[in-house]
């Protein structure tokens, strides 16, 4: 059974930083694409960032110069460092795992950027 532990969401002011973490259990630790998507109510879920098992990252256009994704070397974990946050970054952020056969989603963590 796949389980997610997501943490790091919260309320911050514009221009500040926030770090998200996601630790996954119950999957094989090899050949998993991991990352983050986000969604605002009433809008489509959009790519934030994903990272391959070999460390290749792909970022959404709106965050590529501000966010950095990384993964743990010894565990099934993915992290997202979000810098220079903007109000339009406000969304529910969902941890994502793609094993090549099955896609899994975390429960989501709220990020709110507001002055």
PDB file of N, CA and C in Angstrom:
ATOM      1  N   UNK A   1       0.845  -1.178   0.000  1.00  0.00           N
ATOM      2  CA  UNK A   1       0.000   0.000   0.000  1.00  0.00           C
ATOM      3  C   UNK A   1       0.887   1.236   0.000  1.00  0.00           C
ATOM      4  N   UNK A   2       0.644   2.117  -0.940  1.00  0.00           N
ATOM      5  CA  UNK A   2       1.436   3.325  -1.075  1.00  0.00           C
ATOM      6  C   UNK A   2       0.916   4.384  -0.109  1.00  0.00           C
ATOM      7  N   UNK A   3       1.837   4.975   0.628  1.00  0.00           N
ATOM      8  CA  UNK A   3       1.486   6.029   1.569  1.00  0.00           C
ATOM      9  C   UNK A   3       2.388   7.234   1.350  1.00  0.00           C
ATOM     10  N   UNK A   4       1.819   8.410   1.540  1.00  0.00           N
ATOM     11  CA  UNK A   4       2.534   9.667   1.391  1.00  0.00           C
ATOM     12  C   UNK A   4       2.547  10.406   2.715  1.00  0.00           C
ATOM     13  N   UNK A   5       3.667  11.007   3.020  1.00  0.00           N
ATOM     14  CA  UNK A   5       3.761  11.961   4.106  1.00  0.00           C
ATOM     15  C   UNK A   5       4.248  13.271   3.504  1.00  0.00           C
ATOM     16  N   UNK A   6       3.341  14.210   3.364  1.00  0.00           N
ATOM     17  CA  UNK A   6       3.639  15.517   2.795  1.00  0.00           C
ATOM     18  C   UNK A   6       3.698  16.544   3.910  1.00  0.00           C
ATOM     19  N   UNK A   7       4.635  17.449   3.806  1.00  0.00           N
ATOM     20  CA  UNK A   7       4.763  18.476   4.823  1.00  0.00           C
ATOM     21  C   UNK A   7       5.384  19.728   4.220  1.00  0.00           C
ATOM     22  N   UNK A   8       5.249  20.821   4.930  1.00  0.00           N
ATOM     23  CA  UNK A   8       5.891  22.068   4.552  1.00  0.00           C
ATOM     24  C   UNK A   8       4.960  23.159   4.068  1.00  0.00           C
ATOM     25  N   UNK A   9       3.715  22.841   3.825  1.00  0.00           N
ATOM     26  CA  UNK A   9       2.790  23.859   3.389  1.00  0.00           C
ATOM     27  C   UNK A   9       2.479  24.843   4.494  1.00  0.00           C
ATOM     28  N   UNK A  10       1.918  25.970   4.097  1.00  0.00           N
ATOM     29  CA  UNK A  10       1.555  26.974   5.076  1.00  0.00           C
ATOM     30  C   UNK A  10       1.274  28.313   4.438  1.00  0.00           C
ATOM     31  N   UNK A  11       1.243  29.327   5.271  1.00  0.00           N
ATOM     32  CA  UNK A  11       0.960  30.697   4.859  1.00  0.00           C
ATOM     33  C   UNK A  11       2.242  31.514   4.921  1.00  0.00           C
ATOM     34  N   UNK A  12       2.577  32.155   3.806  1.00  0.00           N
ATOM     35  CA  UNK A  12       3.751  33.013   3.747  1.00  0.00           C
ATOM     36  C   UNK A  12       3.401  34.293   3.008  1.00  0.00           C
ATOM     37  N   UNK A  13       4.241  35.290   3.169  1.00  0.00           N
ATOM     38  CA  UNK A  13       4.070  36.554   2.468  1.00  0.00           C
ATOM     39  C   UNK A  13       4.770  36.520   1.117  1.00  0.00           C
ATOM     40  N   UNK A  14       4.317  37.342   0.171  1.00  0.00           N
ATOM     41  CA  UNK A  14       5.010  37.407  -1.116  1.00  0.00           C
ATOM     42  C   UNK A  14       6.489  37.701  -0.953  1.00  0.00           C
ATOM     43  N   UNK A  15       7.288  37.021  -1.757  1.00  0.00           N
ATOM     44  CA  UNK A  15       8.724  37.176  -1.711  1.00  0.00           C
ATOM     45  C   UNK A  15       9.431  36.224  -0.774  1.00  0.00           C
ATOM     46  N   UNK A  16       8.706  35.571   0.093  1.00  0.00           N
ATOM     47  CA  UNK A  16       9.311  34.636   1.028  1.00  0.00           C
ATOM     48  C   UNK A  16       9.480  33.261   0.398  1.00  0.00           C
ATOM     49  N   UNK A  17      10.071  32.365   1.159  1.00  0.00           N
ATOM     50  CA  UNK A  17      10.375  31.021   0.690  1.00  0.00           C
ATOM     51  C   UNK A  17       9.664  29.982   1.526  1.00  0.00           C
ATOM     52  N   UNK A  18       9.506  28.816   0.937  1.00  0.00           N
ATOM     53  CA  UNK A  18       8.865  27.704   1.613  1.00  0.00           C
ATOM     54  C   UNK A  18       9.410  26.408   1.012  1.00  0.00           C
ATOM     55  N   UNK A  19       9.597  25.411   1.838  1.00  0.00           N
ATOM     56  CA  UNK A  19      10.054  24.118   1.372  1.00  0.00           C
ATOM     57  C   UNK A  19       9.027  23.036   1.621  1.00  0.00           C
ATOM     58  N   UNK A  20       8.777  22.230   0.619  1.00  0.00           N
ATOM     59  CA  UNK A  20       7.865  21.104   0.726  1.00  0.00           C
ATOM     60  C   UNK A  20       8.652  19.802   0.700  1.00  0.00           C
ATOM     61  N   UNK A  21       8.156  18.821   1.409  1.00  0.00           N
ATOM     62  CA  UNK A  21       8.762  17.503   1.379  1.00  0.00           C
ATOM     63  C   UNK A  21       7.686  16.444   1.231  1.00  0.00           C
ATOM     64  N   UNK A  22       8.064  15.352   0.615  1.00  0.00           N
ATOM     65  CA  UNK A  22       7.160  14.234   0.425  1.00  0.00           C
ATOM     66  C   UNK A  22       7.963  12.952   0.564  1.00  0.00           C
ATOM     67  N   UNK A  23       7.581  12.129   1.504  1.00  0.00           N
ATOM     68  CA  UNK A  23       8.205  10.830   1.711  1.00  0.00           C
ATOM     69  C   UNK A  23       7.178   9.760   1.394  1.00  0.00           C
ATOM     70  N   UNK A  24       7.548   8.837   0.536  1.00  0.00           N
ATOM     71  CA  UNK A  24       6.645   7.817   0.037  1.00  0.00           C
ATOM     72  C   UNK A  24       7.107   6.450   0.507  1.00  0.00           C
ATOM     73  N   UNK A  25       6.170   5.643   0.923  1.00  0.00           N
ATOM     74  CA  UNK A  25       6.455   4.267   1.299  1.00  0.00           C
ATOM     75  C   UNK A  25       5.532   3.330   0.540  1.00  0.00           C
ATOM     76  N   UNK A  26       5.946   2.091   0.411  1.00  0.00           N
ATOM     77  CA  UNK A  26       5.121   1.087  -0.227  1.00  0.00           C
ATOM     78  C   UNK A  26       5.358   0.890  -1.709  1.00  0.00           C
ATOM     79  N   UNK A  27       6.362   1.546  -2.260  1.00  0.00           N
ATOM     80  CA  UNK A  27       6.706   1.382  -3.661  1.00  0.00           C
ATOM     81  C   UNK A  27       8.147   0.917  -3.791  1.00  0.00           C
ATOM     82  N   UNK A  28       8.473   0.367  -4.960  1.00  0.00           N
ATOM     83  CA  UNK A  28       9.866   0.102  -5.261  1.00  0.00           C
ATOM     84  C   UNK A  28      10.624   1.413  -5.330  1.00  0.00           C
ATOM     85  N   UNK A  29      11.872   1.377  -4.929  1.00  0.00           N
ATOM     86  CA  UNK A  29      12.677   2.591  -4.859  1.00  0.00           C
ATOM     87  C   UNK A  29      13.433   2.884  -6.150  1.00  0.00           C
ATOM     88  N   UNK A  30      13.225   2.107  -7.165  1.00  0.00           N
ATOM     89  CA  UNK A  30      13.964   2.243  -8.412  1.00  0.00           C
ATOM     90  C   UNK A  30      13.009   2.646  -9.536  1.00  0.00           C
ATOM     91  N   UNK A  31      13.469   3.554 -10.377  1.00  0.00           N
ATOM     92  CA  UNK A  31      12.774   3.938 -11.604  1.00  0.00           C
ATOM     93  C   UNK A  31      11.422   4.596 -11.339  1.00  0.00           C
ATOM     94  N   UNK A  32      11.387   5.463 -10.352  1.00  0.00           N
ATOM     95  CA  UNK A  32      10.198   6.247 -10.061  1.00  0.00           C
ATOM     96  C   UNK A  32      10.425   7.700 -10.446  1.00  0.00           C
ATOM     97  N   UNK A  33       9.549   8.230 -11.263  1.00  0.00           N
ATOM     98  CA  UNK A  33       9.486   9.670 -11.446  1.00  0.00           C
ATOM     99  C   UNK A  33       8.679  10.251 -10.293  1.00  0.00           C
ATOM    100  N   UNK A  34       9.187  11.295  -9.698  1.00  0.00           N
ATOM    101  CA  UNK A  34       8.519  11.926  -8.571  1.00  0.00           C
ATOM    102  C   UNK A  34       8.443  13.424  -8.805  1.00  0.00           C
ATOM    103  N   UNK A  35       7.495  14.053  -8.135  1.00  0.00           N
ATOM    104  CA  UNK A  35       7.407  15.486  -8.291  1.00  0.00           C
ATOM    105  C   UNK A  35       6.202  16.083  -7.619  1.00  0.00           C
ATOM    106  N   UNK A  36       5.869  17.281  -8.085  1.00  0.00           N
ATOM    107  CA  UNK A  36       4.781  18.057  -7.515  1.00  0.00           C
ATOM    108  C   UNK A  36       3.934  18.669  -8.611  1.00  0.00           C
ATOM    109  N   UNK A  37       2.641  18.585  -8.434  1.00  0.00           N
ATOM    110  CA  UNK A  37       1.669  19.324  -9.205  1.00  0.00           C
ATOM    111  C   UNK A  37       0.873  20.205  -8.252  1.00  0.00           C
ATOM    112  N   UNK A  38       0.217  21.216  -8.797  1.00  0.00           N
ATOM    113  CA  UNK A  38      -0.598  22.078  -7.956  1.00  0.00           C
ATOM    114  C   UNK A  38      -1.923  22.372  -8.638  1.00  0.00           C
ATOM    115  N   UNK A  39      -2.905  22.733  -7.818  1.00  0.00           N
ATOM    116  CA  UNK A  39      -4.234  22.978  -8.349  1.00  0.00           C
ATOM    117  C   UNK A  39      -4.945  24.043  -7.523  1.00  0.00           C
ATOM    118  N   UNK A  40      -5.549  24.976  -8.231  1.00  0.00           N
ATOM    119  CA  UNK A  40      -6.431  25.977  -7.648  1.00  0.00           C
ATOM    120  C   UNK A  40      -7.863  25.521  -7.902  1.00  0.00           C
ATOM    121  N   UNK A  41      -8.752  25.655  -6.932  1.00  0.00           N
ATOM    122  CA  UNK A  41     -10.141  25.254  -7.161  1.00  0.00           C
ATOM    123  C   UNK A  41     -10.725  25.869  -8.423  1.00  0.00           C
ATOM    124  N   UNK A  42     -11.349  25.029  -9.245  1.00  0.00           N
ATOM    125  CA  UNK A  42     -11.939  25.483 -10.487  1.00  0.00           C
ATOM    126  C   UNK A  42     -10.991  25.539 -11.664  1.00  0.00           C
ATOM    127  N   UNK A  43      -9.725  25.226 -11.451  1.00  0.00           N
ATOM    128  CA  UNK A  43      -8.738  25.264 -12.515  1.00  0.00           C
ATOM    129  C   UNK A  43      -8.096  23.891 -12.692  1.00  0.00           C
ATOM    130  N   UNK A  44      -7.374  23.743 -13.795  1.00  0.00           N
ATOM    131  CA  UNK A  44      -6.689  22.492 -14.075  1.00  0.00           C
ATOM    132  C   UNK A  44      -5.483  22.317 -13.162  1.00  0.00           C
ATOM    133  N   UNK A  45      -5.207  21.067 -12.841  1.00  0.00           N
ATOM    134  CA  UNK A  45      -3.977  20.765 -12.144  1.00  0.00           C
ATOM    135  C   UNK A  45      -2.800  20.975 -13.091  1.00  0.00           C
ATOM    136  N   UNK A  46      -1.760  21.638 -12.606  1.00  0.00           N
ATOM    137  CA  UNK A  46      -0.639  21.972 -13.462  1.00  0.00           C
ATOM    138  C   UNK A  46       0.675  21.451 -12.888  1.00  0.00           C
ATOM    139  N   UNK A  47       1.589  21.199 -13.791  1.00  0.00           N
ATOM    140  CA  UNK A  47       2.920  20.751 -13.406  1.00  0.00           C
ATOM    141  C   UNK A  47       3.657  21.841 -12.650  1.00  0.00           C
ATOM    142  N   UNK A  48       4.249  21.481 -11.539  1.00  0.00           N
ATOM    143  CA  UNK A  48       5.203  22.332 -10.851  1.00  0.00           C
ATOM    144  C   UNK A  48       6.616  21.881 -11.199  1.00  0.00           C
ATOM    145  N   UNK A  49       6.934  20.654 -10.860  1.00  0.00           N
ATOM    146  CA  UNK A  49       8.240  20.096 -11.174  1.00  0.00           C
ATOM    147  C   UNK A  49       8.201  18.591 -11.008  1.00  0.00           C
ATOM    148  N   UNK A  50       8.945  17.891 -11.841  1.00  0.00           N
ATOM    149  CA  UNK A  50       9.147  16.461 -11.692  1.00  0.00           C
ATOM    150  C   UNK A  50      10.631  16.166 -11.843  1.00  0.00           C
ATOM    151  N   UNK A  51      11.042  15.035 -11.302  1.00  0.00           N
ATOM    152  CA  UNK A  51      12.438  14.633 -11.350  1.00  0.00           C
ATOM    153  C   UNK A  51      12.518  13.137 -11.583  1.00  0.00           C
ATOM    154  N   UNK A  52      13.428  12.724 -12.448  1.00  0.00           N
ATOM    155  CA  UNK A  52      13.595  11.328 -12.792  1.00  0.00           C
ATOM    156  C   UNK A  52      14.531  10.645 -11.803  1.00  0.00           C
ATOM    157  N   UNK A  53      14.610   9.312 -11.862  1.00  0.00           N
ATOM    158  CA  UNK A  53      15.546   8.608 -10.971  1.00  0.00           C
ATOM    159  C   UNK A  53      17.000   8.998 -11.157  1.00  0.00           C
ATOM    160  N   UNK A  54      17.357   9.524 -12.325  1.00  0.00           N
ATOM    161  CA  UNK A  54      18.736   9.936 -12.559  1.00  0.00           C
ATOM    162  C   UNK A  54      18.942  11.425 -12.329  1.00  0.00           C
ATOM    163  N   UNK A  55      17.924  12.114 -11.853  1.00  0.00           N
ATOM    164  CA  UNK A  55      18.088  13.494 -11.448  1.00  0.00           C
ATOM    165  C   UNK A  55      17.744  14.546 -12.475  1.00  0.00           C
ATOM    166  N   UNK A  56      17.177  14.162 -13.593  1.00  0.00           N
ATOM    167  CA  UNK A  56      16.749  15.132 -14.589  1.00  0.00           C
ATOM    168  C   UNK A  56      15.435  15.765 -14.156  1.00  0.00           C
ATOM    169  N   UNK A  57      15.397  17.075 -14.129  1.00  0.00           N
ATOM    170  CA  UNK A  57      14.232  17.807 -13.652  1.00  0.00           C
ATOM    171  C   UNK A  57      13.526  18.524 -14.785  1.00  0.00           C
ATOM    172  N   UNK A  58      12.234  18.646 -14.647  1.00  0.00           N
ATOM    173  CA  UNK A  58      11.396  19.384 -15.581  1.00  0.00           C
ATOM    174  C   UNK A  58      10.474  20.279 -14.769  1.00  0.00           C
ATOM    175  N   UNK A  59      10.480  21.572 -15.081  1.00  0.00           N
ATOM    176  CA  UNK A  59       9.726  22.560 -14.320  1.00  0.00           C
ATOM    177  C   UNK A  59       8.619  23.178 -15.152  1.00  0.00           C
ATOM    178  N   UNK A  60       7.548  23.518 -14.467  1.00  0.00           N
ATOM    179  CA  UNK A  60       6.541  24.337 -15.100  1.00  0.00           C
ATOM    180  C   UNK A  60       7.093  25.708 -15.429  1.00  0.00           C
ATOM    181  N   UNK A  61       6.588  26.284 -16.506  1.00  0.00           N
ATOM    182  CA  UNK A  61       7.136  27.542 -17.001  1.00  0.00           C
ATOM    183  C   UNK A  61       7.089  28.656 -15.960  1.00  0.00           C
ATOM    184  N   UNK A  62       6.042  28.720 -15.189  1.00  0.00           N
ATOM    185  CA  UNK A  62       5.867  29.820 -14.253  1.00  0.00           C
ATOM    186  C   UNK A  62       6.743  29.719 -13.009  1.00  0.00           C
ATOM    187  N   UNK A  63       7.391  28.575 -12.792  1.00  0.00           N
ATOM    188  CA  UNK A  63       8.169  28.390 -11.571  1.00  0.00           C
ATOM    189  C   UNK A  63       9.628  28.061 -11.838  1.00  0.00           C
ATOM    190  N   UNK A  64      10.029  27.888 -13.072  1.00  0.00           N
ATOM    191  CA  UNK A  64      11.334  27.313 -13.389  1.00  0.00           C
ATOM    192  C   UNK A  64      12.508  28.147 -12.906  1.00  0.00           C
ATOM    193  N   UNK A  65      12.337  29.424 -12.729  1.00  0.00           N
ATOM    194  CA  UNK A  65      13.419  30.287 -12.267  1.00  0.00           C
ATOM    195  C   UNK A  65      13.383  30.527 -10.765  1.00  0.00           C
ATOM    196  N   UNK A  66      12.403  29.956 -10.084  1.00  0.00           N
ATOM    197  CA  UNK A  66      12.227  30.225  -8.660  1.00  0.00           C
ATOM    198  C   UNK A  66      12.216  28.977  -7.788  1.00  0.00           C
ATOM    199  N   UNK A  67      11.822  27.843  -8.337  1.00  0.00           N
ATOM    200  CA  UNK A  67      11.685  26.612  -7.561  1.00  0.00           C
ATOM    201  C   UNK A  67      12.782  25.625  -7.929  1.00  0.00           C
ATOM    202  N   UNK A  68      13.138  24.778  -6.973  1.00  0.00           N
ATOM    203  CA  UNK A  68      14.129  23.740  -7.195  1.00  0.00           C
ATOM    204  C   UNK A  68      13.624  22.430  -6.618  1.00  0.00           C
ATOM    205  N   UNK A  69      13.636  21.388  -7.432  1.00  0.00           N
ATOM    206  CA  UNK A  69      13.203  20.075  -6.984  1.00  0.00           C
ATOM    207  C   UNK A  69      14.430  19.196  -6.772  1.00  0.00           C
ATOM    208  N   UNK A  70      14.349  18.328  -5.793  1.00  0.00           N
ATOM    209  CA  UNK A  70      15.408  17.376  -5.526  1.00  0.00           C
ATOM    210  C   UNK A  70      14.797  16.129  -4.920  1.00  0.00           C
ATOM    211  N   UNK A  71      15.576  15.055  -4.903  1.00  0.00           N
ATOM    212  CA  UNK A  71      15.102  13.835  -4.276  1.00  0.00           C
ATOM    213  C   UNK A  71      16.139  13.293  -3.308  1.00  0.00           C
ATOM    214  N   UNK A  72      15.663  12.525  -2.354  1.00  0.00           N
ATOM    215  CA  UNK A  72      16.556  11.907  -1.407  1.00  0.00           C
ATOM    216  C   UNK A  72      17.363  10.806  -2.057  1.00  0.00           C
ATOM    217  N   UNK A  73      18.604  10.668  -1.611  1.00  0.00           N
ATOM    218  CA  UNK A  73      19.492   9.666  -2.190  1.00  0.00           C
ATOM    219  C   UNK A  73      19.255   8.275  -1.612  1.00  0.00           C
ATOM    220  N   UNK A  74      18.784   8.207  -0.386  1.00  0.00           N
ATOM    221  CA  UNK A  74      18.648   6.934   0.306  1.00  0.00           C
ATOM    222  C   UNK A  74      17.217   6.565   0.670  1.00  0.00           C
ATOM    223  N   UNK A  75      16.270   7.371   0.251  1.00  0.00           N
ATOM    224  CA  UNK A  75      14.890   7.052   0.522  1.00  0.00           C
ATOM    225  C   UNK A  75      14.012   7.495  -0.629  1.00  0.00           C
ATOM    226  N   UNK A  76      12.759   7.138  -0.564  1.00  0.00           N
ATOM    227  CA  UNK A  76      11.800   7.471  -1.604  1.00  0.00           C
ATOM    228  C   UNK A  76      11.155   8.799  -1.226  1.00  0.00           C
ATOM    229  N   UNK A  77      11.882   9.871  -1.500  1.00  0.00           N
ATOM    230  CA  UNK A  77      11.436  11.188  -1.079  1.00  0.00           C
ATOM    231  C   UNK A  77      11.727  12.215  -2.158  1.00  0.00           C
ATOM    232  N   UNK A  78      10.926  13.251  -2.169  1.00  0.00           N
ATOM    233  CA  UNK A  78      11.113  14.349  -3.101  1.00  0.00           C
ATOM    234  C   UNK A  78      10.866  15.645  -2.352  1.00  0.00           C
ATOM    235  N   UNK A  79      11.628  16.665  -2.715  1.00  0.00           N
ATOM    236  CA  UNK A  79      11.570  17.945  -2.033  1.00  0.00           C
ATOM    237  C   UNK A  79      11.397  19.064  -3.053  1.00  0.00           C
ATOM    238  N   UNK A  80      10.784  20.131  -2.613  1.00  0.00           N
ATOM    239  CA  UNK A  80      10.585  21.295  -3.465  1.00  0.00           C
ATOM    240  C   UNK A  80      10.914  22.545  -2.662  1.00  0.00           C
ATOM    241  N   UNK A  81      11.938  23.259  -3.096  1.00  0.00           N
ATOM    242  CA  UNK A  81      12.288  24.539  -2.498  1.00  0.00           C
ATOM    243  C   UNK A  81      11.673  25.640  -3.344  1.00  0.00           C
ATOM    244  N   UNK A  82      10.815  26.427  -2.740  1.00  0.00           N
ATOM    245  CA  UNK A  82      10.084  27.472  -3.431  1.00  0.00           C
ATOM    246  C   UNK A  82      10.577  28.822  -2.925  1.00  0.00           C
ATOM    247  N   UNK A  83      11.147  29.601  -3.826  1.00  0.00           N
ATOM    248  CA  UNK A  83      11.682  30.910  -3.489  1.00  0.00           C
ATOM    249  C   UNK A  83      10.910  32.004  -4.206  1.00  0.00           C
ATOM    250  N   UNK A  84      10.994  33.205  -3.656  1.00  0.00           N
ATOM    251  CA  UNK A  84      10.328  34.372  -4.245  1.00  0.00           C
ATOM    252  C   UNK A  84       8.874  34.073  -4.584  1.00  0.00           C
ATOM    253  N   UNK A  85       8.177  33.578  -3.605  1.00  0.00           N
ATOM    254  CA  UNK A  85       6.796  33.174  -3.813  1.00  0.00           C
ATOM    255  C   UNK A  85       5.908  34.360  -4.157  1.00  0.00           C
ATOM    256  N   UNK A  86       4.929  34.094  -4.998  1.00  0.00           N
ATOM    257  CA  UNK A  86       3.983  35.083  -5.467  1.00  0.00           C
ATOM    258  C   UNK A  86       2.570  34.665  -5.082  1.00  0.00           C
ATOM    259  N   UNK A  87       1.645  35.613  -5.000  1.00  0.00           N
ATOM    260  CA  UNK A  87       0.261  35.232  -4.706  1.00  0.00           C
ATOM    261  C   UNK A  87      -0.298  34.198  -5.673  1.00  0.00           C
ATOM    262  N   UNK A  88       0.114  34.239  -6.926  1.00  0.00           N
ATOM    263  CA  UNK A  88      -0.380  33.275  -7.898  1.00  0.00           C
ATOM    264  C   UNK A  88       0.173  31.866  -7.694  1.00  0.00           C
ATOM    265  N   UNK A  89       1.115  31.697  -6.781  1.00  0.00           N
ATOM    266  CA  UNK A  89       1.568  30.369  -6.395  1.00  0.00           C
ATOM    267  C   UNK A  89       0.627  29.697  -5.410  1.00  0.00           C
ATOM    268  N   UNK A  90      -0.333  30.430  -4.908  1.00  0.00           N
ATOM    269  CA  UNK A  90      -1.289  29.866  -3.964  1.00  0.00           C
ATOM    270  C   UNK A  90      -2.061  28.721  -4.608  1.00  0.00           C
ATOM    271  N   UNK A  91      -2.029  27.563  -3.975  1.00  0.00           N
ATOM    272  CA  UNK A  91      -2.672  26.375  -4.517  1.00  0.00           C
ATOM    273  C   UNK A  91      -2.513  25.236  -3.522  1.00  0.00           C
ATOM    274  N   UNK A  92      -3.187  24.142  -3.813  1.00  0.00           N
ATOM    275  CA  UNK A  92      -2.904  22.890  -3.140  1.00  0.00           C
ATOM    276  C   UNK A  92      -1.832  22.169  -3.940  1.00  0.00           C
ATOM    277  N   UNK A  93      -0.765  21.794  -3.280  1.00  0.00           N
ATOM    278  CA  UNK A  93       0.357  21.126  -3.926  1.00  0.00           C
ATOM    279  C   UNK A  93       0.280  19.632  -3.633  1.00  0.00           C
ATOM    280  N   UNK A  94       0.336  18.830  -4.692  1.00  0.00           N
ATOM    281  CA  UNK A  94       0.184  17.387  -4.591  1.00  0.00           C
ATOM    282  C   UNK A  94       1.482  16.683  -4.950  1.00  0.00           C
ATOM    283  N   UNK A  95       1.947  15.854  -4.068  1.00  0.00           N
ATOM    284  CA  UNK A  95       3.080  14.993  -4.365  1.00  0.00           C
ATOM    285  C   UNK A  95       2.660  13.924  -5.371  1.00  0.00           C
ATOM    286  N   UNK A  96       3.585  13.570  -6.251  1.00  0.00           N
ATOM    287  CA  UNK A  96       3.283  12.706  -7.388  1.00  0.00           C
ATOM    288  C   UNK A  96       4.371  11.653  -7.547  1.00  0.00           C
ATOM    289  N   UNK A  97       3.950  10.422  -7.795  1.00  0.00           N
ATOM    290  CA  UNK A  97       4.873   9.328  -8.068  1.00  0.00           C
ATOM    291  C   UNK A  97       4.372   8.572  -9.287  1.00  0.00           C
ATOM    292  N   UNK A  98       5.260   8.328 -10.212  1.00  0.00           N
ATOM    293  CA  UNK A  98       4.948   7.554 -11.403  1.00  0.00           C
ATOM    294  C   UNK A  98       5.927   6.395 -11.491  1.00  0.00           C
ATOM    295  N   UNK A  99       5.429   5.188 -11.293  1.00  0.00           N
ATOM    296  CA  UNK A  99       6.278   4.000 -11.328  1.00  0.00           C
ATOM    297  C   UNK A  99       6.493   3.475 -12.737  1.00  0.00           C
ATOM    298  N   UNK A 100       5.837   4.055 -13.717  1.00  0.00           N
ATOM    299  CA  UNK A 100       5.838   3.540 -15.073  1.00  0.00           C
ATOM    300  C   UNK A 100       4.637   2.672 -15.359  1.00  0.00           C
ATOM    301  N   UNK A 101       4.054   2.130 -14.336  1.00  0.00           N
ATOM    302  CA  UNK A 101       2.847   1.321 -14.432  1.00  0.00           C
ATOM    303  C   UNK A 101       1.659   2.007 -13.786  1.00  0.00           C
ATOM    304  N   UNK A 102       1.918   2.689 -12.673  1.00  0.00           N
ATOM    305  CA  UNK A 102       0.863   3.300 -11.884  1.00  0.00           C
ATOM    306  C   UNK A 102       1.277   4.693 -11.452  1.00  0.00           C
ATOM    307  N   UNK A 103       0.320   5.599 -11.423  1.00  0.00           N
ATOM    308  CA  UNK A 103       0.536   6.941 -10.915  1.00  0.00           C
ATOM    309  C   UNK A 103      -0.159   7.085  -9.571  1.00  0.00           C
ATOM    310  N   UNK A 104       0.536   7.707  -8.640  1.00  0.00           N
ATOM    311  CA  UNK A 104       0.017   7.894  -7.293  1.00  0.00           C
ATOM    312  C   UNK A 104       0.067   9.367  -6.937  1.00  0.00           C
ATOM    313  N   UNK A 105      -0.881   9.778  -6.111  1.00  0.00           N
ATOM    314  CA  UNK A 105      -0.979  11.168  -5.667  1.00  0.00           C
ATOM    315  C   UNK A 105      -1.092  11.239  -4.158  1.00  0.00           C
ATOM    316  N   UNK A 106      -0.391  12.191  -3.588  1.00  0.00           N
ATOM    317  CA  UNK A 106      -0.558  12.477  -2.188  1.00  0.00           C
ATOM    318  C   UNK A 106      -1.865  13.198  -1.920  1.00  0.00           C
ATOM    319  N   UNK A 107      -2.134  13.432  -0.656  1.00  0.00           N
ATOM    320  CA  UNK A 107      -3.391  14.067  -0.279  1.00  0.00           C
ATOM    321  C   UNK A 107      -3.391  15.568  -0.513  1.00  0.00           C
ATOM    322  N   UNK A 108      -2.230  16.150  -0.694  1.00  0.00           N
ATOM    323  CA  UNK A 108      -2.107  17.570  -0.960  1.00  0.00           C
ATOM    324  C   UNK A 108      -1.805  18.380   0.282  1.00  0.00           C
ATOM    325  N   UNK A 109      -1.065  19.456   0.092  1.00  0.00           N
ATOM    326  CA  UNK A 109      -0.765  20.384   1.163  1.00  0.00           C
ATOM    327  C   UNK A 109      -0.984  21.806   0.652  1.00  0.00           C
ATOM    328  N   UNK A 110      -1.631  22.609   1.466  1.00  0.00           N
ATOM    329  CA  UNK A 110      -2.004  23.962   1.051  1.00  0.00           C
ATOM    330  C   UNK A 110      -0.829  24.916   1.184  1.00  0.00           C
ATOM    331  N   UNK A 111      -0.590  25.674   0.128  1.00  0.00           N
ATOM    332  CA  UNK A 111       0.367  26.775   0.144  1.00  0.00           C
ATOM    333  C   UNK A 111      -0.399  28.052  -0.158  1.00  0.00           C
ATOM    334  N   UNK A 112      -0.330  28.997   0.745  1.00  0.00           N
ATOM    335  CA  UNK A 112      -1.011  30.274   0.573  1.00  0.00           C
ATOM    336  C   UNK A 112       0.011  31.396   0.662  1.00  0.00           C
ATOM    337  N   UNK A 113       0.038  32.233  -0.357  1.00  0.00           N
ATOM    338  CA  UNK A 113       0.958  33.366  -0.423  1.00  0.00           C
ATOM    339  C   UNK A 113       0.114  34.629  -0.410  1.00  0.00           C
ATOM    340  N   UNK A 114       0.188  35.366   0.672  1.00  0.00           N
ATOM    341  CA  UNK A 114      -0.683  36.518   0.839  1.00  0.00           C
ATOM    342  C   UNK A 114      -0.031  37.524   1.767  1.00  0.00           C
ATOM    343  N   UNK A 115      -0.201  38.794   1.445  1.00  0.00           N
ATOM    344  CA  UNK A 115       0.317  39.845   2.290  1.00  0.00           C
ATOM    345  C   UNK A 115      -0.711  40.263   3.326  1.00  0.00           C
TER     346      UNK A 115
END
